[in-house]
PDB file of C-alpha atoms and ligand atoms in Angstrom:
ATOM      1  CA  MET A 392     -12.324   4.102 -23.181  1.00 95.00           C
ATOM      2  CA  ILE A 393      -8.962   5.093 -21.759  1.00 98.00           C
ATOM      3  CA  ILE A 394      -6.782   7.607 -23.522  1.00 98.00           C
ATOM      4  CA  ALA A 395      -3.299   7.865 -21.922  1.00 98.00           C
ATOM      5  CA  ILE A 396      -1.238  10.939 -22.573  1.00 98.00           C
ATOM      6  CA  ASP A 397       2.319  10.934 -21.232  1.00 98.00           C
ATOM      7  CA  GLY A 398       5.317  13.168 -21.737  1.00 97.00           C
ATOM      8  CA  PRO A 399       7.758  15.541 -20.052  1.00 96.00           C
ATOM      9  CA  ALA A 400       6.823  18.788 -18.242  1.00 92.00           C
ATOM     10  CA  GLY A 401       5.384  21.504 -20.476  1.00 89.00           C
ATOM     11  CA  SER A 402       4.853  19.333 -23.517  1.00 92.00           C
ATOM     12  CA  GLY A 403       1.241  20.536 -23.644  1.00 90.00           C
ATOM     13  CA  LYS A 404      -0.322  17.408 -22.152  1.00 94.00           C
ATOM     14  CA  SER A 405      -2.705  18.965 -19.722  1.00 93.00           C
ATOM     15  CA  THR A 406      -4.184  21.645 -21.962  1.00 92.00           C
ATOM     16  CA  THR A 407      -4.518  19.188 -24.836  1.00 95.00           C
ATOM     17  CA  ALA A 408      -5.946  16.440 -22.618  1.00 96.00           C
ATOM     18  CA  ARG A 409      -8.518  18.794 -21.190  1.00 95.00           C
ATOM     19  CA  LEU A 410      -9.716  19.796 -24.727  1.00 96.00           C
ATOM     20  CA  VAL A 411      -9.811  16.198 -25.870  1.00 97.00           C
ATOM     21  CA  ALA A 412     -11.890  15.179 -22.818  1.00 96.00           C
ATOM     22  CA  LYS A 413     -14.241  18.047 -23.338  1.00 95.00           C
ATOM     23  CA  ASN A 414     -14.714  17.195 -27.004  1.00 95.00           C
ATOM     24  CA  LEU A 415     -15.336  13.487 -26.369  1.00 96.00           C
ATOM     25  CA  GLY A 416     -17.358  13.947 -23.218  1.00 95.00           C
ATOM     26  CA  PHE A 417     -14.816  12.090 -21.132  1.00 96.00           C
ATOM     27  CA  ILE A 418     -13.471  12.851 -17.680  1.00 95.00           C
ATOM     28  CA  TYR A 419     -10.084  14.533 -17.676  1.00 96.00           C
ATOM     29  CA  VAL A 420      -7.655  13.296 -14.971  1.00 97.00           C
ATOM     30  CA  ASP A 421      -4.448  15.210 -14.206  1.00 97.00           C
ATOM     31  CA  THR A 422      -2.366  12.668 -12.339  1.00 98.00           C
ATOM     32  CA  GLY A 423       0.537  15.085 -11.723  1.00 98.00           C
ATOM     33  CA  ALA A 424      -1.822  17.005  -9.445  1.00 98.00           C
ATOM     34  CA  MET A 425      -2.130  13.961  -7.199  1.00 98.00           C
ATOM     35  CA  TYR A 426       1.557  13.701  -6.713  1.00 98.00           C
ATOM     36  CA  ARG A 427       1.724  17.448  -6.174  1.00 98.00           C
ATOM     37  CA  ALA A 428      -0.860  17.171  -3.454  1.00 98.00           C
ATOM     38  CA  VAL A 429       1.190  14.556  -1.634  1.00 98.00           C
ATOM     39  CA  THR A 430       4.255  16.728  -1.960  1.00 98.00           C
ATOM     40  CA  LEU A 431       2.350  19.749  -0.554  1.00 98.00           C
ATOM     41  CA  SER A 432       1.389  17.641   2.406  1.00 98.00           C
ATOM     42  CA  TRP A 433       5.019  16.704   3.044  1.00 98.00           C
ATOM     43  CA  LEU A 434       6.060  20.343   2.843  1.00 98.00           C
ATOM     44  CA  GLU A 435       3.238  21.471   5.111  1.00 98.00           C
ATOM     45  CA  GLN A 436       4.271  18.924   7.669  1.00 98.00           C
ATOM     46  CA  GLY A 437       7.776  20.416   7.684  1.00 98.00           C
ATOM     47  CA  LYS A 438       9.509  17.869   5.535  1.00 98.00           C
ATOM     48  CA  PRO A 439       9.331  14.978   7.976  1.00 98.00           C
ATOM     49  CA  ASN A 440      11.508  11.815   7.686  1.00 97.00           C
ATOM     50  CA  ILE A 441      10.350   9.927   4.635  1.00 97.00           C
ATOM     51  CA  ALA A 442       9.924   6.659   6.489  1.00 97.00           C
ATOM     52  CA  ASP A 443       7.543   8.311   8.911  1.00 97.00           C
ATOM     53  CA  PHE A 444       5.765  10.221   6.147  1.00 98.00           C
ATOM     54  CA  ILE A 445       4.884   7.204   4.033  1.00 97.00           C
ATOM     55  CA  GLN A 446       3.539   5.336   7.098  1.00 96.00           C
ATOM     56  CA  ASP A 447       0.612   7.671   7.097  1.00 95.00           C
ATOM     57  CA  LEU A 448       0.037   9.145   3.699  1.00 97.00           C
ATOM     58  CA  PRO A 449      -2.546  11.919   3.356  1.00 97.00           C
ATOM     59  CA  SER A 450      -5.928  11.421   1.783  1.00 97.00           C
ATOM     60  CA  ILE A 451      -6.015  12.801  -1.817  1.00 97.00           C
ATOM     61  CA  THR A 452      -9.343  13.075  -3.620  1.00 97.00           C
ATOM     62  CA  LEU A 453     -10.314  14.579  -6.908  1.00 97.00           C
ATOM     63  CA  GLY A 454     -13.493  16.479  -7.828  1.00 96.00           C
ATOM     64  CA  ILE A 455     -14.802  18.618 -10.683  1.00 92.00           C
ATOM     65  CA  ASN A 456     -15.531  22.324 -10.270  1.00 90.00           C
ATOM     66  CA  ALA A 457     -19.158  22.712 -11.228  1.00 85.00           C
ATOM     67  CA  HIS A 458     -18.566  26.157 -12.694  1.00 85.00           C
ATOM     68  CA  THR A 459     -15.302  25.775 -14.585  1.00 85.00           C
ATOM     69  CA  ASN A 460     -15.383  22.047 -15.153  1.00 83.00           C
ATOM     70  CA  GLU A 461     -11.786  21.981 -14.067  1.00 89.00           C
ATOM     71  CA  GLN A 462     -10.343  19.165 -11.849  1.00 95.00           C
ATOM     72  CA  GLN A 463     -10.177  20.051  -8.223  1.00 97.00           C
ATOM     73  CA  THR A 464      -7.573  18.405  -5.993  1.00 98.00           C
ATOM     74  CA  PHE A 465      -8.295  17.886  -2.333  1.00 98.00           C
ATOM     75  CA  LEU A 466      -5.742  17.191   0.449  1.00 98.00           C
ATOM     76  CA  ASN A 467      -7.446  15.783   3.550  1.00 97.00           C
ATOM     77  CA  GLY A 468     -10.665  17.332   2.240  1.00 97.00           C
ATOM     78  CA  ILE A 469      -9.314  20.781   1.586  1.00 98.00           C
ATOM     79  CA  ASP A 470      -9.167  22.177  -1.982  1.00 97.00           C
ATOM     80  CA  VAL A 471      -5.528  22.726  -2.744  1.00 98.00           C
ATOM     81  CA  SER A 472      -5.825  23.057  -6.535  1.00 96.00           C
ATOM     82  CA  LYS A 473      -3.970  26.476  -6.435  1.00 94.00           C
ATOM     83  CA  GLU A 474      -1.441  25.685  -3.765  1.00 96.00           C
ATOM     84  CA  ILE A 475      -0.083  22.621  -5.578  1.00 97.00           C
ATOM     85  CA  ARG A 476       1.143  24.807  -8.419  1.00 93.00           C
ATOM     86  CA  GLY A 477       3.561  26.689  -6.109  1.00 92.00           C
ATOM     87  CA  ARG A 478       7.337  26.689  -6.752  1.00 91.00           C
ATOM     88  CA  GLU A 479       8.314  24.722  -3.667  1.00 96.00           C
ATOM     89  CA  VAL A 480       5.943  21.904  -4.621  1.00 97.00           C
ATOM     90  CA  THR A 481       7.328  21.877  -8.179  1.00 95.00           C
ATOM     91  CA  GLU A 482      10.841  21.655  -6.828  1.00 95.00           C
ATOM     92  CA  HIS A 483      10.126  18.641  -4.640  1.00 98.00           C
ATOM     93  CA  VAL A 484       7.511  16.729  -6.541  1.00 98.00           C
ATOM     94  CA  SER A 485       9.944  14.571  -8.519  1.00 97.00           C
ATOM     95  CA  TYR A 486      11.490  13.338  -5.406  1.00 97.00           C
ATOM     96  CA  ILE A 487       8.183  12.563  -3.560  1.00 98.00           C
ATOM     97  CA  SER A 488       6.738  10.899  -6.697  1.00 98.00           C
ATOM     98  CA  SER A 489       9.706   8.556  -6.967  1.00 97.00           C
ATOM     99  CA  LEU A 490       8.635   6.818  -3.629  1.00 98.00           C
ATOM    100  CA  LYS A 491       7.233   3.343  -4.095  1.00 97.00           C
ATOM    101  CA  THR A 492       4.514   3.665  -1.441  1.00 98.00           C
ATOM    102  CA  VAL A 493       3.415   7.016  -2.841  1.00 98.00           C
ATOM    103  CA  ARG A 494       3.244   5.589  -6.363  1.00 98.00           C
ATOM    104  CA  GLU A 495       1.334   2.460  -5.361  1.00 98.00           C
ATOM    105  CA  LYS A 496      -1.322   4.499  -3.659  1.00 98.00           C
ATOM    106  CA  MET A 497      -1.728   6.943  -6.466  1.00 98.00           C
ATOM    107  CA  VAL A 498      -1.734   4.282  -9.209  1.00 98.00           C
ATOM    108  CA  GLU A 499      -4.534   2.397  -7.348  1.00 98.00           C
ATOM    109  CA  MET A 500      -6.640   5.564  -7.292  1.00 98.00           C
ATOM    110  CA  GLN A 501      -5.975   6.262 -10.973  1.00 98.00           C
ATOM    111  CA  ARG A 502      -6.976   2.696 -11.916  1.00 98.00           C
ATOM    112  CA  ASN A 503     -10.176   3.013  -9.926  1.00 98.00           C
ATOM    113  CA  ILE A 504     -11.096   6.210 -11.661  1.00 97.00           C
ATOM    114  CA  GLY A 505     -10.278   4.871 -15.154  1.00 97.00           C
ATOM    115  CA  ASN A 506     -12.152   1.629 -14.613  1.00 97.00           C
ATOM    116  CA  ALA A 507     -15.362   3.492 -13.682  1.00 97.00           C
ATOM    117  CA  GLN A 508     -15.651   5.722 -16.685  1.00 96.00           C
ATOM    118  CA  SER A 509     -14.067   6.941 -19.966  1.00 96.00           C
ATOM    119  CA  VAL A 510     -11.156   9.087 -19.205  1.00 97.00           C
ATOM    120  CA  VAL A 511      -8.316  11.109 -20.765  1.00 98.00           C
ATOM    121  CA  MET A 512      -5.489  10.720 -18.229  1.00 98.00           C
ATOM    122  CA  ASP A 513      -2.294  12.549 -18.370  1.00 98.00           C
ATOM    123  CA  GLY A 514       1.005  11.909 -16.548  1.00 98.00           C
ATOM    124  CA  ARG A 515       4.298  10.154 -16.961  1.00 98.00           C
ATOM    125  CA  ASP A 516       3.570   6.449 -16.657  1.00 98.00           C
ATOM    126  CA  ILE A 517      -0.126   6.130 -17.667  1.00 98.00           C
ATOM    127  CA  GLY A 518       0.564   4.232 -20.946  1.00 98.00           C
ATOM    128  CA  THR A 519       3.410   2.127 -19.411  1.00 98.00           C
ATOM    129  CA  ALA A 520       2.245   1.306 -15.895  1.00 98.00           C
ATOM    130  CA  VAL A 521      -1.215   2.544 -14.916  1.00 98.00           C
ATOM    131  CA  PHE A 522      -3.060   1.461 -18.032  1.00 98.00           C
ATOM    132  CA  PRO A 523      -0.724  -0.571 -20.214  1.00 98.00           C
ATOM    133  CA  LYS A 524      -3.799  -1.694 -22.185  1.00 98.00           C
ATOM    134  CA  ALA A 525      -5.164   1.855 -22.740  1.00 98.00           C
ATOM    135  CA  HIS A 526      -7.169   2.047 -26.091  1.00 97.00           C
ATOM    136  CA  LEU A 527      -5.004   4.994 -27.199  1.00 98.00           C
ATOM    137  CA  LYS A 528      -1.574   6.100 -25.997  1.00 98.00           C
ATOM    138  CA  VAL A 529       0.058   9.340 -26.981  1.00 98.00           C
ATOM    139  CA  PHE A 530       3.561  10.456 -25.956  1.00 98.00           C
ATOM    140  CA  MET A 531       3.876  14.182 -26.328  1.00 98.00           C
ATOM    141  CA  VAL A 532       7.196  15.937 -26.650  1.00 97.00           C
ATOM    142  CA  ALA A 533       8.398  19.417 -27.610  1.00 97.00           C
ATOM    143  CA  ASP A 534      11.730  21.139 -27.555  1.00 96.00           C
ATOM    144  CA  ILE A 535      12.834  22.453 -24.230  1.00 97.00           C
ATOM    145  CA  ARG A 536      12.816  26.113 -25.161  1.00 97.00           C
ATOM    146  CA  GLU A 537       9.290  25.929 -26.403  1.00 95.00           C
ATOM    147  CA  ARG A 538       8.313  23.998 -23.278  1.00 96.00           C
ATOM    148  CA  ALA A 539       9.866  26.585 -21.010  1.00 97.00           C
ATOM    149  CA  LEU A 540       8.173  29.461 -22.959  1.00 96.00           C
ATOM    150  CA  ARG A 541       4.836  27.728 -22.474  1.00 92.00           C
ATOM    151  CA  ARG A 542       5.382  27.286 -18.769  1.00 92.00           C
ATOM    152  CA  LEU A 543       6.318  30.977 -18.403  1.00 94.00           C
ATOM    153  CA  GLN A 544       3.134  31.897 -20.145  1.00 92.00           C
ATOM    154  CA  GLU A 545       1.186  29.625 -17.795  1.00 87.00           C
ATOM    155  CA  MET A 546       2.944  31.270 -14.787  1.00 89.00           C
ATOM    156  CA  LYS A 547       1.970  34.709 -16.091  1.00 92.00           C
ATOM    157  CA  ILE A 548      -1.640  33.727 -16.389  1.00 88.00           C
ATOM    158  CA  GLN A 549      -1.565  32.293 -12.799  1.00 83.00           C
ATOM    159  CA  SER A 550       0.136  35.452 -11.549  1.00 86.00           C
ATOM    160  CA  MET A 551       3.065  33.478 -10.242  1.00 84.00           C
ATOM    161  CA  PHE A 552       5.454  36.492  -9.801  1.00 87.00           C
ATOM    162  CA  PRO A 553       8.313  37.004  -9.854  1.00 91.00           C
ATOM    163  CA  LEU A 554       8.814  35.018 -13.064  1.00 94.00           C
ATOM    164  CA  PRO A 555      11.973  33.052 -13.419  1.00 94.00           C
ATOM    165  CA  LYS A 556      14.406  33.688 -16.262  1.00 97.00           C
ATOM    166  CA  LEU A 557      13.748  31.570 -19.384  1.00 97.00           C
ATOM    167  CA  GLU A 558      17.241  29.968 -19.174  1.00 97.00           C
ATOM    168  CA  ASP A 559      16.863  29.145 -15.479  1.00 96.00           C
ATOM    169  CA  LEU A 560      13.478  27.616 -16.172  1.00 96.00           C
ATOM    170  CA  MET A 561      14.907  25.515 -19.044  1.00 97.00           C
ATOM    171  CA  ILE A 562      17.543  24.143 -16.603  1.00 97.00           C
ATOM    172  CA  THR A 563      15.071  23.223 -13.839  1.00 95.00           C
ATOM    173  CA  MET A 564      12.559  21.632 -16.331  1.00 96.00           C
ATOM    174  CA  LYS A 565      15.419  19.576 -17.774  1.00 96.00           C
ATOM    175  CA  GLN A 566      16.459  18.475 -14.295  1.00 96.00           C
ATOM    176  CA  ARG A 567      12.970  17.392 -13.451  1.00 95.00           C
ATOM    177  CA  ASP A 568      12.605  15.445 -16.710  1.00 96.00           C
ATOM    178  CA  GLU A 569      15.918  13.721 -16.081  1.00 97.00           C
ATOM    179  CA  TYR A 570      14.878  12.794 -12.546  1.00 96.00           C
ATOM    180  CA  ASP A 571      11.443  11.601 -13.718  1.00 97.00           C
ATOM    181  CA  SER A 572      13.047   9.556 -16.586  1.00 97.00           C
ATOM    182  CA  SER A 573      15.749   7.893 -14.511  1.00 97.00           C
ATOM    183  CA  ARG A 574      13.817   6.947 -11.295  1.00 97.00           C
ATOM    184  CA  GLU A 575      13.623   3.219 -10.582  1.00 96.00           C
ATOM    185  CA  ILE A 576       9.874   2.801 -10.436  1.00 97.00           C
ATOM    186  CA  ASP A 577       7.798   3.469 -13.590  1.00 97.00           C
ATOM    187  CA  PRO A 578       9.926   6.250 -15.072  1.00 98.00           C
ATOM    188  CA  LEU A 579       8.785   8.661 -17.721  1.00 98.00           C
ATOM    189  CA  ARG A 580       9.097   6.630 -20.865  1.00 97.00           C
ATOM    190  CA  GLN A 581       7.294   6.254 -24.201  1.00 98.00           C
ATOM    191  CA  ALA A 582       5.259   2.970 -24.272  1.00 98.00           C
ATOM    192  CA  ASP A 583       6.279   0.800 -27.249  1.00 98.00           C
ATOM    193  CA  ASP A 584       2.793   1.177 -28.673  1.00 98.00           C
ATOM    194  CA  ALA A 585       2.376   4.904 -27.963  1.00 98.00           C
ATOM    195  CA  ILE A 586       2.015   7.407 -30.779  1.00 98.00           C
ATOM    196  CA  LEU A 587       4.745  10.090 -30.692  1.00 98.00           C
ATOM    197  CA  LEU A 588       3.399  13.581 -31.026  1.00 97.00           C
ATOM    198  CA  ASP A 589       5.950  16.431 -31.336  1.00 96.00           C
ATOM    199  CA  THR A 590       4.104  19.627 -30.396  1.00 95.00           C
ATOM    200  CA  SER A 591       6.938  22.078 -30.844  1.00 95.00           C
ATOM    201  CA  ASN A 592       5.197  23.684 -33.862  1.00 94.00           C
ATOM    202  CA  LEU A 593       1.661  22.725 -33.177  1.00 94.00           C
ATOM    203  CA  THR A 594      -1.178  24.812 -31.636  1.00 94.00           C
ATOM    204  CA  ILE A 595      -3.123  23.400 -28.742  1.00 92.00           C
ATOM    205  CA  GLU A 596      -6.163  23.049 -31.098  1.00 95.00           C
ATOM    206  CA  ASP A 597      -4.051  21.096 -33.615  1.00 96.00           C
ATOM    207  CA  GLN A 598      -2.686  18.826 -30.938  1.00 95.00           C
ATOM    208  CA  ALA A 599      -6.162  18.200 -29.599  1.00 97.00           C
ATOM    209  CA  LEU A 600      -7.563  17.600 -33.072  1.00 97.00           C
ATOM    210  CA  LYS A 601      -4.893  14.936 -33.809  1.00 96.00           C
ATOM    211  CA  ILE A 602      -5.823  12.999 -30.676  1.00 97.00           C
ATOM    212  CA  ILE A 603      -9.545  13.315 -31.285  1.00 97.00           C
ATOM    213  CA  GLU A 604      -9.073  11.954 -34.792  1.00 96.00           C
ATOM    214  CA  LEU A 605      -7.042   9.026 -33.479  1.00 96.00           C
ATOM    215  CA  ALA A 606      -9.689   8.342 -30.823  1.00 96.00           C
ATOM    216  CA  ASN A 607     -12.486   8.398 -33.414  1.00 94.00           C
ATOM    217  CA  SER A 608     -10.523   6.055 -35.637  1.00 93.00           C
ATOM    218  CA  ILE A 609     -10.683   3.388 -32.884  1.00 87.00           C
ATOM    219  CA  HIS A 610     -13.870   1.446 -33.324  1.00 64.00           C
ATOM    220  CA  ASN A 611     -13.331  -1.551 -31.147  1.00 53.00           C
ATOM    221  CA  PHE A 612     -13.825  -0.036 -27.674  1.00 52.00           C
TER     222      PHE A 612
HETATM  223  O1  LIG E1613       2.494  16.956 -14.763  1.00 52.17           O
HETATM  224  P1  LIG E1613       3.076  17.698 -13.574  1.00 52.17           P
HETATM  225  O2  LIG E1613       4.220  18.630 -13.865  1.00 52.17           O
HETATM  226  O3  LIG E1613       2.023  18.361 -12.720  1.00 52.17           O
HETATM  227  O4  LIG E1613       3.703  16.483 -12.625  1.00 52.17           O
HETATM  228  C1  LIG E1613       4.428  16.676 -11.516  1.00 52.17           C
HETATM  229  C2  LIG E1613       5.350  15.551 -11.152  1.00 52.17           C
HETATM  230  O5  LIG E1613       4.617  14.459 -10.783  1.00 52.17           O
HETATM  231  C3  LIG E1613       6.267  15.145 -12.226  1.00 52.17           C
HETATM  232  O6  LIG E1613       7.532  15.860 -12.195  1.00 52.17           O
HETATM  233  C4  LIG E1613       6.528  13.680 -11.956  1.00 52.17           C
HETATM  234  C5  LIG E1613       5.284  13.311 -11.198  1.00 52.17           C
HETATM  235  N1  LIG E1613       4.335  12.423 -11.918  1.00 52.17           N
HETATM  236  C6  LIG E1613       4.587  11.081 -11.990  1.00 52.17           C
HETATM  237  O7  LIG E1613       5.628  10.670 -11.448  1.00 52.17           O
HETATM  238  N2  LIG E1613       3.686  10.275 -12.621  1.00 52.17           N
HETATM  239  C7  LIG E1613       2.579  10.768 -13.135  1.00 52.17           C
HETATM  240  N3  LIG E1613       1.733   9.909 -13.733  1.00 52.17           N
HETATM  241  C8  LIG E1613       2.329  12.165 -13.105  1.00 52.17           C
HETATM  242  C9  LIG E1613       3.324  12.990 -12.525  1.00 52.17           C
END
């Protein structure tokens, strides 16, 4: 079974998707992490010319931490799960993820993972492009202030100091959403058959419960 969860940054996708996967015994796949790892590689190489960079894309692989059960993201065999959350990666990831060659390679990997087992996969184009026939598609949204507050909270937990101002964070998140929504290839968009879930006033547990109930109501998988 494939559960596709898409939506803009900070809409609660990853935390919710992780809980849903745990509850259903599925694998959770954070596809944003894959684009972040490619971006990290480009930055580590000193932002080379894009034509050269895409000729020889790095190897990205995913694993699961045996202790925490969290997704691990490897760049050329090295665990970069922490590094990919850095500010510079976040600033450039929309650009790198808009490149056709990058998307083709990541989508192929995502399909291979989803075809091998039951997954809850979160991203921007899972229900529209990666798995247009997913059994359940959810498009999560929340108002921008709430999303920025959540991101700040996350940054605090990850000790990403100094923290940005809420207003500045709202502006950069909005910019990233606009870029992700207006790119030519597989932009952020709600699939016609996706269920819209506004999480502005929902707790993570409520969000997860709603998706679990939806998943349990599907009998023909
Ligand atoms: O979910 P995230 O913030 O970690 O995603 C980082 C970026 O990766 C996001 O701004 C757009 C891109 N992305 C994408 O283009 N397609 C996906 N399926 C997932 C993420």
